[in-house]
Amino acid sequence: KQEVTQIPAALSVPEGENLVLNCSFTDSAIYNLQWFRQDPGKGLTSLLLIQSSQREQTSGRLNASLDKSSGRSTLYIAASQPGDSATYLCAVDRGSTLGRLYFGRGTQLTVWP
Amino acid sequence: EAEVAQSPRYKITEKSQAVAFWCDPISGHATLYWYRQILGQGPELLVQFQDESVVDDSQLPKDRFSAERLKGVDSTLKIQPAELGDSAMYLCASSLGTSGISETQYFGPGTRLLVL
């Protein structure tokens, strides 16, 4: 069974800092990897999706990298803002017709002014 | 922008009662997923539909949970009877379901269930 681990579990930083969230997975046979954002009590918003053939994806201040062979992904957030405060979830997709996502427990990020 | 709709947003019930959640996927999306997210954990898939057919319910506790998608559009997830351990966020997601392989999933706002 695919296991997804996210480190750290929680992170608190002052506004303006650049930060890195880590995700690792046990089975490198993945189809893609996604990063989601979840605000308290809300659903999930997809931030970035990296296909297994890609090394990274960028959207605004967010950059996600993927090293499939080592089973790792990082989400880099540049110039953090208080509005970035949320839980960030990593999910991997094995690419079967079933399309099940395997999620980590998330990193709870707090950016204070 | 099209969104996945869920109702109710919050539900409080007593153990042994029956509860039901409703999901309306994005129009035209053939694949529908129900996930359960326990506080502090990541979501876990309960059941997946392709049109009106169940394609994966291996993690669904079938003694008390049931799910249906009769016309291949909206879906209902039911718990009967509810137990204290069922307290969680229930998330619905949908995807196009036309490529035959994994696609981007779009999530609804979720239903938060509290069982007393």
JSON list of C-alpha atoms in Angstrom, two decimals:
[
{"chain": "A", "resi": 1, "resn": "LYS", "atom": "CA", "xyz": [0.00, 0.00, 0.00]},
{"chain": "A", "resi": 2, "resn": "GLN", "atom": "CA", "xyz": [1.22, 3.48, -0.86]},
{"chain": "A", "resi": 3, "resn": "GLU", "atom": "CA", "xyz": [2.25, 5.49, 2.23]},
{"chain": "A", "resi": 4, "resn": "VAL", "atom": "CA", "xyz": [2.59, 9.27, 1.99]},
{"chain": "A", "resi": 5, "resn": "THR", "atom": "CA", "xyz": [4.41, 11.24, 4.69]},
{"chain": "A", "resi": 6, "resn": "GLN", "atom": "CA", "xyz": [4.56, 15.00, 5.07]},
{"chain": "A", "resi": 7, "resn": "ILE", "atom": "CA", "xyz": [7.14, 16.89, 7.11]},
{"chain": "A", "resi": 8, "resn": "PRO", "atom": "CA", "xyz": [6.84, 19.08, 9.08]},
{"chain": "A", "resi": 9, "resn": "ALA", "atom": "CA", "xyz": [3.37, 18.51, 10.54]},
{"chain": "A", "resi": 10, "resn": "ALA", "atom": "CA", "xyz": [3.15, 22.19, 11.44]},
{"chain": "A", "resi": 11, "resn": "LEU", "atom": "CA", "xyz": [5.09, 25.30, 10.54]},
{"chain": "A", "resi": 12, "resn": "SER", "atom": "CA", "xyz": [4.83, 28.86, 11.83]},
{"chain": "A", "resi": 13, "resn": "VAL", "atom": "CA", "xyz": [6.78, 31.62, 10.06]},
{"chain": "A", "resi": 14, "resn": "PRO", "atom": "CA", "xyz": [6.79, 35.42, 9.82]},
{"chain": "A", "resi": 15, "resn": "GLU", "atom": "CA", "xyz": [5.48, 37.08, 6.72]},
{"chain": "A", "resi": 16, "resn": "GLY", "atom": "CA", "xyz": [7.95, 37.34, 3.85]},
{"chain": "A", "resi": 17, "resn": "GLU", "atom": "CA", "xyz": [9.86, 34.13, 4.49]},
{"chain": "A", "resi": 18, "resn": "ASN", "atom": "CA", "xyz": [10.52, 31.57, 1.79]},
{"chain": "A", "resi": 19, "resn": "LEU", "atom": "CA", "xyz": [9.59, 28.10, 2.94]},
{"chain": "A", "resi": 20, "resn": "VAL", "atom": "CA", "xyz": [9.69, 24.46, 1.88]},
{"chain": "A", "resi": 21, "resn": "LEU", "atom": "CA", "xyz": [7.17, 21.73, 2.60]},
{"chain": "A", "resi": 22, "resn": "ASN", "atom": "CA", "xyz": [8.21, 18.12, 2.14]},
{"chain": "A", "resi": 23, "resn": "CYS", "atom": "CA", "xyz": [6.36, 15.05, 0.94]},
{"chain": "A", "resi": 24, "resn": "SER", "atom": "CA", "xyz": [7.66, 11.49, 0.61]},
{"chain": "A", "resi": 25, "resn": "PHE", "atom": "CA", "xyz": [5.99, 8.36, -0.75]},
{"chain": "A", "resi": 26, "resn": "THR", "atom": "CA", "xyz": [6.93, 4.71, -0.52]},
{"chain": "A", "resi": 27, "resn": "ASP", "atom": "CA", "xyz": [6.00, 3.42, -3.99]},
{"chain": "A", "resi": 28, "resn": "SER", "atom": "CA", "xyz": [7.75, 5.28, -6.82]},
{"chain": "A", "resi": 29, "resn": "ALA", "atom": "CA", "xyz": [5.37, 3.85, -9.46]},
{"chain": "A", "resi": 30, "resn": "ILE", "atom": "CA", "xyz": [3.16, 6.92, -9.56]},
{"chain": "A", "resi": 31, "resn": "TYR", "atom": "CA", "xyz": [1.28, 8.60, -12.40]},
{"chain": "A", "resi": 32, "resn": "ASN", "atom": "CA", "xyz": [1.21, 12.06, -10.91]},
{"chain": "A", "resi": 33, "resn": "LEU", "atom": "CA", "xyz": [1.50, 13.97, -7.66]},
{"chain": "A", "resi": 34, "resn": "GLN", "atom": "CA", "xyz": [-0.72, 16.83, -6.55]},
{"chain": "A", "resi": 35, "resn": "TRP", "atom": "CA", "xyz": [-0.45, 19.51, -3.91]},
{"chain": "A", "resi": 36, "resn": "PHE", "atom": "CA", "xyz": [-3.70, 20.74, -2.37]},
{"chain": "A", "resi": 37, "resn": "ARG", "atom": "CA", "xyz": [-4.58, 23.54, -0.01]},
{"chain": "A", "resi": 38, "resn": "GLN", "atom": "CA", "xyz": [-7.27, 23.14, 2.65]},
{"chain": "A", "resi": 39, "resn": "ASP", "atom": "CA", "xyz": [-8.59, 26.03, 4.71]},
{"chain": "A", "resi": 40, "resn": "PRO", "atom": "CA", "xyz": [-10.08, 25.18, 8.15]},
{"chain": "A", "resi": 41, "resn": "GLY", "atom": "CA", "xyz": [-13.37, 23.31, 7.79]},
{"chain": "A", "resi": 42, "resn": "LYS", "atom": "CA", "xyz": [-13.32, 23.57, 4.01]},
{"chain": "A", "resi": 43, "resn": "GLY", "atom": "CA", "xyz": [-12.77, 21.36, 1.01]},
{"chain": "A", "resi": 44, "resn": "LEU", "atom": "CA", "xyz": [-9.57, 20.93, -1.01]},
{"chain": "A", "resi": 45, "resn": "THR", "atom": "CA", "xyz": [-8.24, 23.29, -3.66]},
{"chain": "A", "resi": 46, "resn": "SER", "atom": "CA", "xyz": [-5.76, 21.89, -6.16]},
{"chain": "A", "resi": 47, "resn": "LEU", "atom": "CA", "xyz": [-2.59, 23.99, -6.33]},
{"chain": "A", "resi": 48, "resn": "LEU", "atom": "CA", "xyz": [-0.22, 22.11, -8.59]},
{"chain": "A", "resi": 49, "resn": "LEU", "atom": "CA", "xyz": [-0.18, 18.78, -10.42]},
{"chain": "A", "resi": 50, "resn": "ILE", "atom": "CA", "xyz": [3.10, 17.20, -11.55]},
{"chain": "A", "resi": 51, "resn": "GLN", "atom": "CA", "xyz": [3.03, 14.36, -14.03]},
{"chain": "A", "resi": 52, "resn": "SER", "atom": "CA", "xyz": [5.50, 11.55, -13.35]},
{"chain": "A", "resi": 53, "resn": "SER", "atom": "CA", "xyz": [7.51, 12.55, -16.43]},
{"chain": "A", "resi": 54, "resn": "GLN", "atom": "CA", "xyz": [7.93, 16.12, -15.16]},
{"chain": "A", "resi": 55, "resn": "ARG", "atom": "CA", "xyz": [10.44, 17.48, -12.65]},
{"chain": "A", "resi": 56, "resn": "GLU", "atom": "CA", "xyz": [8.59, 20.60, -11.51]},
{"chain": "A", "resi": 57, "resn": "GLN", "atom": "CA", "xyz": [5.59, 22.85, -11.90]},
{"chain": "A", "resi": 58, "resn": "THR", "atom": "CA", "xyz": [5.21, 26.53, -11.06]},
{"chain": "A", "resi": 59, "resn": "SER", "atom": "CA", "xyz": [2.21, 28.71, -10.34]},
{"chain": "A", "resi": 60, "resn": "GLY", "atom": "CA", "xyz": [2.84, 32.24, -9.13]},
{"chain": "A", "resi": 61, "resn": "ARG", "atom": "CA", "xyz": [4.77, 32.09, -5.86]},
{"chain": "A", "resi": 62, "resn": "LEU", "atom": "CA", "xyz": [4.46, 28.30, -5.70]},
{"chain": "A", "resi": 63, "resn": "ASN", "atom": "CA", "xyz": [6.92, 25.82, -7.13]},
{"chain": "A", "resi": 64, "resn": "ALA", "atom": "CA", "xyz": [6.62, 22.06, -6.75]},
{"chain": "A", "resi": 65, "resn": "SER", "atom": "CA", "xyz": [9.35, 19.59, -7.61]},
{"chain": "A", "resi": 66, "resn": "LEU", "atom": "CA", "xyz": [9.22, 15.84, -8.02]},
{"chain": "A", "resi": 67, "resn": "ASP", "atom": "CA", "xyz": [11.96, 13.23, -7.71]},
{"chain": "A", "resi": 68, "resn": "LYS", "atom": "CA", "xyz": [10.12, 10.03, -8.47]},
{"chain": "A", "resi": 69, "resn": "SER", "atom": "CA", "xyz": [13.11, 7.74, -8.08]},
{"chain": "A", "resi": 70, "resn": "SER", "atom": "CA", "xyz": [13.73, 8.85, -4.50]},
{"chain": "A", "resi": 71, "resn": "GLY", "atom": "CA", "xyz": [10.02, 9.14, -3.69]},
{"chain": "A", "resi": 72, "resn": "ARG", "atom": "CA", "xyz": [10.09, 12.81, -2.79]},
{"chain": "A", "resi": 73, "resn": "SER", "atom": "CA", "xyz": [8.37, 16.07, -3.63]},
{"chain": "A", "resi": 74, "resn": "THR", "atom": "CA", "xyz": [8.78, 19.58, -2.26]},
{"chain": "A", "resi": 75, "resn": "LEU", "atom": "CA", "xyz": [6.48, 22.57, -2.34]},
{"chain": "A", "resi": 76, "resn": "TYR", "atom": "CA", "xyz": [8.34, 25.87, -2.27]},
{"chain": "A", "resi": 77, "resn": "ILE", "atom": "CA", "xyz": [6.41, 29.00, -1.28]},
{"chain": "A", "resi": 78, "resn": "ALA", "atom": "CA", "xyz": [8.16, 32.27, -1.97]},
{"chain": "A", "resi": 79, "resn": "ALA", "atom": "CA", "xyz": [7.61, 35.46, 0.01]},
{"chain": "A", "resi": 80, "resn": "SER", "atom": "CA", "xyz": [4.94, 33.96, 2.26]},
{"chain": "A", "resi": 81, "resn": "GLN", "atom": "CA", "xyz": [1.85, 35.99, 3.19]},
{"chain": "A", "resi": 82, "resn": "PRO", "atom": "CA", "xyz": [-0.72, 35.65, 6.01]},
{"chain": "A", "resi": 83, "resn": "GLY", "atom": "CA", "xyz": [-3.24, 34.56, 3.37]},
{"chain": "A", "resi": 84, "resn": "ASP", "atom": "CA", "xyz": [-1.09, 31.48, 2.74]},
{"chain": "A", "resi": 85, "resn": "SER", "atom": "CA", "xyz": [-2.05, 30.14, 6.18]},
{"chain": "A", "resi": 86, "resn": "ALA", "atom": "CA", "xyz": [-3.77, 26.79, 5.60]},
{"chain": "A", "resi": 87, "resn": "THR", "atom": "CA", "xyz": [-3.07, 23.07, 5.59]},
{"chain": "A", "resi": 88, "resn": "TYR", "atom": "CA", "xyz": [-1.14, 21.82, 2.57]},
{"chain": "A", "resi": 89, "resn": "LEU", "atom": "CA", "xyz": [-1.77, 18.24, 1.47]},
{"chain": "A", "resi": 90, "resn": "CYS", "atom": "CA", "xyz": [0.27, 16.10, -0.85]},
{"chain": "A", "resi": 91, "resn": "ALA", "atom": "CA", "xyz": [-1.42, 13.28, -2.80]},
{"chain": "A", "resi": 92, "resn": "VAL", "atom": "CA", "xyz": [-0.08, 10.65, -5.18]},
{"chain": "A", "resi": 93, "resn": "ASP", "atom": "CA", "xyz": [-1.93, 8.86, -7.94]},
{"chain": "A", "resi": 94, "resn": "ARG", "atom": "CA", "xyz": [-0.82, 5.44, -9.10]},
{"chain": "A", "resi": 95, "resn": "GLY", "atom": "CA", "xyz": [-2.40, 5.97, -12.48]},
{"chain": "A", "resi": 96, "resn": "SER", "atom": "CA", "xyz": [-4.69, 2.98, -12.58]},
{"chain": "A", "resi": 97, "resn": "THR", "atom": "CA", "xyz": [-8.16, 3.27, -14.07]},
{"chain": "A", "resi": 98, "resn": "LEU", "atom": "CA", "xyz": [-9.37, 3.53, -10.49]},
{"chain": "A", "resi": 99, "resn": "GLY", "atom": "CA", "xyz": [-7.67, 6.88, -10.01]},
{"chain": "A", "resi": 100, "resn": "ARG", "atom": "CA", "xyz": [-7.44, 6.65, -6.25]},
{"chain": "A", "resi": 101, "resn": "LEU", "atom": "CA", "xyz": [-5.44, 9.42, -4.55]},
{"chain": "A", "resi": 102, "resn": "TYR", "atom": "CA", "xyz": [-3.26, 8.59, -1.55]},
{"chain": "A", "resi": 103, "resn": "PHE", "atom": "CA", "xyz": [-2.94, 11.57, 0.77]},
{"chain": "A", "resi": 104, "resn": "GLY", "atom": "CA", "xyz": [-0.45, 12.57, 3.42]},
{"chain": "A", "resi": 105, "resn": "ARG", "atom": "CA", "xyz": [-1.63, 14.06, 6.72]},
{"chain": "A", "resi": 106, "resn": "GLY", "atom": "CA", "xyz": [-0.71, 17.55, 5.66]},
{"chain": "A", "resi": 107, "resn": "THR", "atom": "CA", "xyz": [1.45, 20.42, 6.89]},
{"chain": "A", "resi": 108, "resn": "GLN", "atom": "CA", "xyz": [-0.41, 23.09, 8.84]},
{"chain": "A", "resi": 109, "resn": "LEU", "atom": "CA", "xyz": [1.12, 26.44, 7.89]},
{"chain": "A", "resi": 110, "resn": "THR", "atom": "CA", "xyz": [0.70, 29.66, 9.85]},
{"chain": "A", "resi": 111, "resn": "VAL", "atom": "CA", "xyz": [2.14, 32.89, 8.45]},
{"chain": "A", "resi": 112, "resn": "TRP", "atom": "CA", "xyz": [2.00, 35.74, 10.94]},
{"chain": "A", "resi": 113, "resn": "PRO", "atom": "CA", "xyz": [2.25, 39.42, 10.04]},
{"chain": "B", "resi": 1, "resn": "GLU", "atom": "CA", "xyz": [-16.85, 28.46, -12.59]},
{"chain": "B", "resi": 2, "resn": "ALA", "atom": "CA", "xyz": [-18.46, 25.04, -12.14]},
{"chain": "B", "resi": 3, "resn": "GLU", "atom": "CA", "xyz": [-18.16, 23.53, -8.67]},
{"chain": "B", "resi": 4, "resn": "VAL", "atom": "CA", "xyz": [-18.96, 20.36, -6.82]},
{"chain": "B", "resi": 5, "resn": "ALA", "atom": "CA", "xyz": [-21.92, 20.92, -4.50]},
{"chain": "B", "resi": 6, "resn": "GLN", "atom": "CA", "xyz": [-22.48, 19.11, -1.20]},
{"chain": "B", "resi": 7, "resn": "SER", "atom": "CA", "xyz": [-25.18, 19.26, 1.43]},
{"chain": "B", "resi": 8, "resn": "PRO", "atom": "CA", "xyz": [-25.61, 19.60, 4.27]},
{"chain": "B", "resi": 9, "resn": "ARG", "atom": "CA", "xyz": [-22.44, 21.43, 5.22]},
{"chain": "B", "resi": 10, "resn": "TYR", "atom": "CA", "xyz": [-22.76, 20.37, 8.86]},
{"chain": "B", "resi": 11, "resn": "LYS", "atom": "CA", "xyz": [-24.62, 17.52, 10.51]},
{"chain": "B", "resi": 12, "resn": "ILE", "atom": "CA", "xyz": [-24.91, 16.61, 14.18]},
{"chain": "B", "resi": 13, "resn": "THR", "atom": "CA", "xyz": [-26.53, 13.30, 15.03]},
{"chain": "B", "resi": 14, "resn": "GLU", "atom": "CA", "xyz": [-26.71, 10.81, 17.85]},
{"chain": "B", "resi": 15, "resn": "LYS", "atom": "CA", "xyz": [-25.13, 7.40, 17.57]},
{"chain": "B", "resi": 16, "resn": "SER", "atom": "CA", "xyz": [-27.36, 4.69, 16.12]},
{"chain": "B", "resi": 17, "resn": "GLN", "atom": "CA", "xyz": [-29.21, 7.25, 14.00]},
{"chain": "B", "resi": 18, "resn": "ALA", "atom": "CA", "xyz": [-29.17, 7.29, 10.20]},
{"chain": "B", "resi": 19, "resn": "VAL", "atom": "CA", "xyz": [-27.51, 10.12, 8.26]},
{"chain": "B", "resi": 20, "resn": "ALA", "atom": "CA", "xyz": [-27.29, 10.90, 4.56]},
{"chain": "B", "resi": 21, "resn": "PHE", "atom": "CA", "xyz": [-25.06, 13.21, 2.55]},
{"chain": "B", "resi": 22, "resn": "TRP", "atom": "CA", "xyz": [-25.67, 14.50, -0.95]},
{"chain": "B", "resi": 23, "resn": "CYS", "atom": "CA", "xyz": [-23.23, 15.42, -3.71]},
{"chain": "B", "resi": 24, "resn": "ASP", "atom": "CA", "xyz": [-23.79, 17.03, -7.10]},
{"chain": "B", "resi": 25, "resn": "PRO", "atom": "CA", "xyz": [-20.62, 16.80, -9.26]},
{"chain": "B", "resi": 26, "resn": "ILE", "atom": "CA", "xyz": [-19.52, 19.20, -11.94]},
{"chain": "B", "resi": 27, "resn": "SER", "atom": "CA", "xyz": [-21.79, 18.86, -14.96]},
{"chain": "B", "resi": 28, "resn": "GLY", "atom": "CA", "xyz": [-20.48, 16.30, -17.42]},
{"chain": "B", "resi": 29, "resn": "HIS", "atom": "CA", "xyz": [-18.15, 14.59, -14.96]},
{"chain": "B", "resi": 30, "resn": "ALA", "atom": "CA", "xyz": [-18.58, 10.84, -15.19]},
{"chain": "B", "resi": 31, "resn": "THR", "atom": "CA", "xyz": [-16.41, 9.87, -12.22]},
{"chain": "B", "resi": 32, "resn": "LEU", "atom": "CA", "xyz": [-17.47, 10.65, -8.66]},
{"chain": "B", "resi": 33, "resn": "TYR", "atom": "CA", "xyz": [-15.54, 9.96, -5.46]},
{"chain": "B", "resi": 34, "resn": "TRP", "atom": "CA", "xyz": [-16.49, 9.97, -1.77]},
{"chain": "B", "resi": 35, "resn": "TYR", "atom": "CA", "xyz": [-13.62, 10.49, 0.69]},
{"chain": "B", "resi": 36, "resn": "ARG", "atom": "CA", "xyz": [-13.60, 10.53, 4.49]},
{"chain": "B", "resi": 37, "resn": "GLN", "atom": "CA", "xyz": [-11.19, 12.80, 6.33]},
{"chain": "B", "resi": 38, "resn": "ILE", "atom": "CA", "xyz": [-10.71, 12.27, 10.06]},
{"chain": "B", "resi": 39, "resn": "LEU", "atom": "CA", "xyz": [-9.45, 15.34, 11.91]},
{"chain": "B", "resi": 40, "resn": "GLY", "atom": "CA", "xyz": [-5.68, 15.68, 11.53]},
{"chain": "B", "resi": 41, "resn": "GLN", "atom": "CA", "xyz": [-5.42, 13.12, 8.75]},
{"chain": "B", "resi": 42, "resn": "GLY", "atom": "CA", "xyz": [-5.53, 13.11, 4.97]},
{"chain": "B", "resi": 43, "resn": "PRO", "atom": "CA", "xyz": [-8.66, 12.07, 3.07]},
{"chain": "B", "resi": 44, "resn": "GLU", "atom": "CA", "xyz": [-9.19, 8.37, 2.37]},
{"chain": "B", "resi": 45, "resn": "LEU", "atom": "CA", "xyz": [-11.29, 7.05, -0.49]},
{"chain": "B", "resi": 46, "resn": "LEU", "atom": "CA", "xyz": [-14.54, 5.34, 0.51]},
{"chain": "B", "resi": 47, "resn": "VAL", "atom": "CA", "xyz": [-16.16, 4.72, -2.87]},
{"chain": "B", "resi": 48, "resn": "GLN", "atom": "CA", "xyz": [-15.70, 5.61, -6.52]},
{"chain": "B", "resi": 49, "resn": "PHE", "atom": "CA", "xyz": [-18.37, 5.66, -9.24]},
{"chain": "B", "resi": 50, "resn": "GLN", "atom": "CA", "xyz": [-17.98, 5.62, -12.99]},
{"chain": "B", "resi": 51, "resn": "ASP", "atom": "CA", "xyz": [-21.38, 6.88, -14.21]},
{"chain": "B", "resi": 52, "resn": "GLU", "atom": "CA", "xyz": [-23.87, 4.88, -12.13]},
{"chain": "B", "resi": 53, "resn": "SER", "atom": "CA", "xyz": [-21.55, 1.93, -11.46]},
{"chain": "B", "resi": 54, "resn": "VAL", "atom": "CA", "xyz": [-19.36, 1.38, -8.40]},
{"chain": "B", "resi": 55, "resn": "VAL", "atom": "CA", "xyz": [-15.77, 0.75, -9.52]},
{"chain": "B", "resi": 56, "resn": "ASP", "atom": "CA", "xyz": [-14.06, 0.78, -6.11]},
{"chain": "B", "resi": 57, "resn": "ASP", "atom": "CA", "xyz": [-15.69, 0.35, -2.71]},
{"chain": "B", "resi": 58, "resn": "SER", "atom": "CA", "xyz": [-12.94, -1.70, -1.10]},
{"chain": "B", "resi": 59, "resn": "GLN", "atom": "CA", "xyz": [-12.57, 0.76, 1.80]},
{"chain": "B", "resi": 60, "resn": "LEU", "atom": "CA", "xyz": [-16.30, 1.27, 2.39]},
{"chain": "B", "resi": 61, "resn": "PRO", "atom": "CA", "xyz": [-17.56, -0.27, 5.68]},
{"chain": "B", "resi": 62, "resn": "LYS", "atom": "CA", "xyz": [-20.43, -2.04, 3.98]},
{"chain": "B", "resi": 63, "resn": "ASP", "atom": "CA", "xyz": [-22.12, -3.16, 7.18]},
{"chain": "B", "resi": 64, "resn": "ARG", "atom": "CA", "xyz": [-23.18, 0.43, 7.86]},
{"chain": "B", "resi": 65, "resn": "PHE", "atom": "CA", "xyz": [-22.30, 2.57, 4.83]},
{"chain": "B", "resi": 66, "resn": "SER", "atom": "CA", "xyz": [-24.03, 2.62, 1.47]},
{"chain": "B", "resi": 67, "resn": "ALA", "atom": "CA", "xyz": [-23.66, 4.80, -1.59]},
{"chain": "B", "resi": 68, "resn": "GLU", "atom": "CA", "xyz": [-25.65, 5.23, -4.74]},
{"chain": "B", "resi": 69, "resn": "ARG", "atom": "CA", "xyz": [-25.59, 7.23, -7.94]},
{"chain": "B", "resi": 70, "resn": "LEU", "atom": "CA", "xyz": [-28.79, 6.06, -9.57]},
{"chain": "B", "resi": 71, "resn": "LYS", "atom": "CA", "xyz": [-28.85, 8.23, -12.70]},
{"chain": "B", "resi": 72, "resn": "GLY", "atom": "CA", "xyz": [-25.12, 8.68, -12.98]},
{"chain": "B", "resi": 73, "resn": "VAL", "atom": "CA", "xyz": [-25.30, 12.32, -11.89]},
{"chain": "B", "resi": 74, "resn": "ASP", "atom": "CA", "xyz": [-25.74, 13.19, -8.21]},
{"chain": "B", "resi": 75, "resn": "SER", "atom": "CA", "xyz": [-24.91, 10.78, -5.41]},
{"chain": "B", "resi": 76, "resn": "THR", "atom": "CA", "xyz": [-25.97, 9.96, -1.86]},
{"chain": "B", "resi": 77, "resn": "LEU", "atom": "CA", "xyz": [-23.81, 8.48, 0.89]},
{"chain": "B", "resi": 78, "resn": "LYS", "atom": "CA", "xyz": [-25.68, 6.97, 3.83]},
{"chain": "B", "resi": 79, "resn": "ILE", "atom": "CA", "xyz": [-24.59, 5.76, 7.27]},
{"chain": "B", "resi": 80, "resn": "GLN", "atom": "CA", "xyz": [-26.95, 3.50, 9.25]},
{"chain": "B", "resi": 81, "resn": "PRO", "atom": "CA", "xyz": [-26.40, 3.32, 12.18]},
{"chain": "B", "resi": 82, "resn": "ALA", "atom": "CA", "xyz": [-23.91, 6.08, 12.88]},
{"chain": "B", "resi": 83, "resn": "GLU", "atom": "CA", "xyz": [-21.12, 5.42, 15.39]},
{"chain": "B", "resi": 84, "resn": "LEU", "atom": "CA", "xyz": [-18.94, 7.82, 17.36]},
{"chain": "B", "resi": 85, "resn": "GLY", "atom": "CA", "xyz": [-15.95, 6.96, 15.16]},
{"chain": "B", "resi": 86, "resn": "ASP", "atom": "CA", "xyz": [-17.79, 8.17, 12.06]},
{"chain": "B", "resi": 87, "resn": "SER", "atom": "CA", "xyz": [-17.26, 11.79, 13.12]},
{"chain": "B", "resi": 88, "resn": "ALA", "atom": "CA", "xyz": [-15.26, 13.25, 10.25]},
{"chain": "B", "resi": 89, "resn": "MET", "atom": "CA", "xyz": [-15.39, 15.45, 7.14]},
{"chain": "B", "resi": 90, "resn": "TYR", "atom": "CA", "xyz": [-16.98, 13.70, 4.17]},
{"chain": "B", "resi": 91, "resn": "LEU", "atom": "CA", "xyz": [-15.65, 15.04, 0.88]},
{"chain": "B", "resi": 92, "resn": "CYS", "atom": "CA", "xyz": [-17.04, 14.50, -2.59]},
{"chain": "B", "resi": 93, "resn": "ALA", "atom": "CA", "xyz": [-14.92, 14.93, -5.71]},
{"chain": "B", "resi": 94, "resn": "SER", "atom": "CA", "xyz": [-15.50, 14.51, -9.42]},
{"chain": "B", "resi": 95, "resn": "SER", "atom": "CA", "xyz": [-13.46, 14.18, -12.59]},
{"chain": "B", "resi": 96, "resn": "LEU", "atom": "CA", "xyz": [-14.21, 13.97, -16.31]},
{"chain": "B", "resi": 97, "resn": "GLY", "atom": "CA", "xyz": [-13.78, 10.19, -16.39]},
{"chain": "B", "resi": 98, "resn": "THR", "atom": "CA", "xyz": [-13.29, 10.01, -20.14]},
{"chain": "B", "resi": 99, "resn": "SER", "atom": "CA", "xyz": [-9.60, 9.25, -20.56]},
{"chain": "B", "resi": 100, "resn": "GLY", "atom": "CA", "xyz": [-9.62, 5.84, -18.91]},
{"chain": "B", "resi": 101, "resn": "ILE", "atom": "CA", "xyz": [-6.85, 6.86, -16.58]},
{"chain": "B", "resi": 102, "resn": "SER", "atom": "CA", "xyz": [-6.30, 9.20, -13.65]},
{"chain": "B", "resi": 103, "resn": "GLU", "atom": "CA", "xyz": [-7.54, 12.76, -14.09]},
{"chain": "B", "resi": 104, "resn": "THR", "atom": "CA", "xyz": [-7.66, 15.91, -12.02]},
{"chain": "B", "resi": 105, "resn": "GLN", "atom": "CA", "xyz": [-10.19, 15.61, -9.21]},
{"chain": "B", "resi": 106, "resn": "TYR", "atom": "CA", "xyz": [-12.24, 18.62, -8.14]},
{"chain": "B", "resi": 107, "resn": "PHE", "atom": "CA", "xyz": [-13.42, 18.66, -4.54]},
{"chain": "B", "resi": 108, "resn": "GLY", "atom": "CA", "xyz": [-16.57, 20.00, -2.95]},
{"chain": "B", "resi": 109, "resn": "PRO", "atom": "CA", "xyz": [-16.69, 21.94, 0.36]},
{"chain": "B", "resi": 110, "resn": "GLY", "atom": "CA", "xyz": [-17.42, 18.80, 2.38]},
{"chain": "B", "resi": 111, "resn": "THR", "atom": "CA", "xyz": [-19.96, 17.78, 5.01]},
{"chain": "B", "resi": 112, "resn": "ARG", "atom": "CA", "xyz": [-18.71, 17.83, 8.58]},
{"chain": "B", "resi": 113, "resn": "LEU", "atom": "CA", "xyz": [-20.37, 15.11, 10.66]},
{"chain": "B", "resi": 114, "resn": "LEU", "atom": "CA", "xyz": [-20.40, 15.01, 14.44]},
{"chain": "B", "resi": 115, "resn": "VAL", "atom": "CA", "xyz": [-21.81, 11.90, 16.11]},
{"chain": "B", "resi": 116, "resn": "LEU", "atom": "CA", "xyz": [-22.73, 12.31, 19.80]}
]
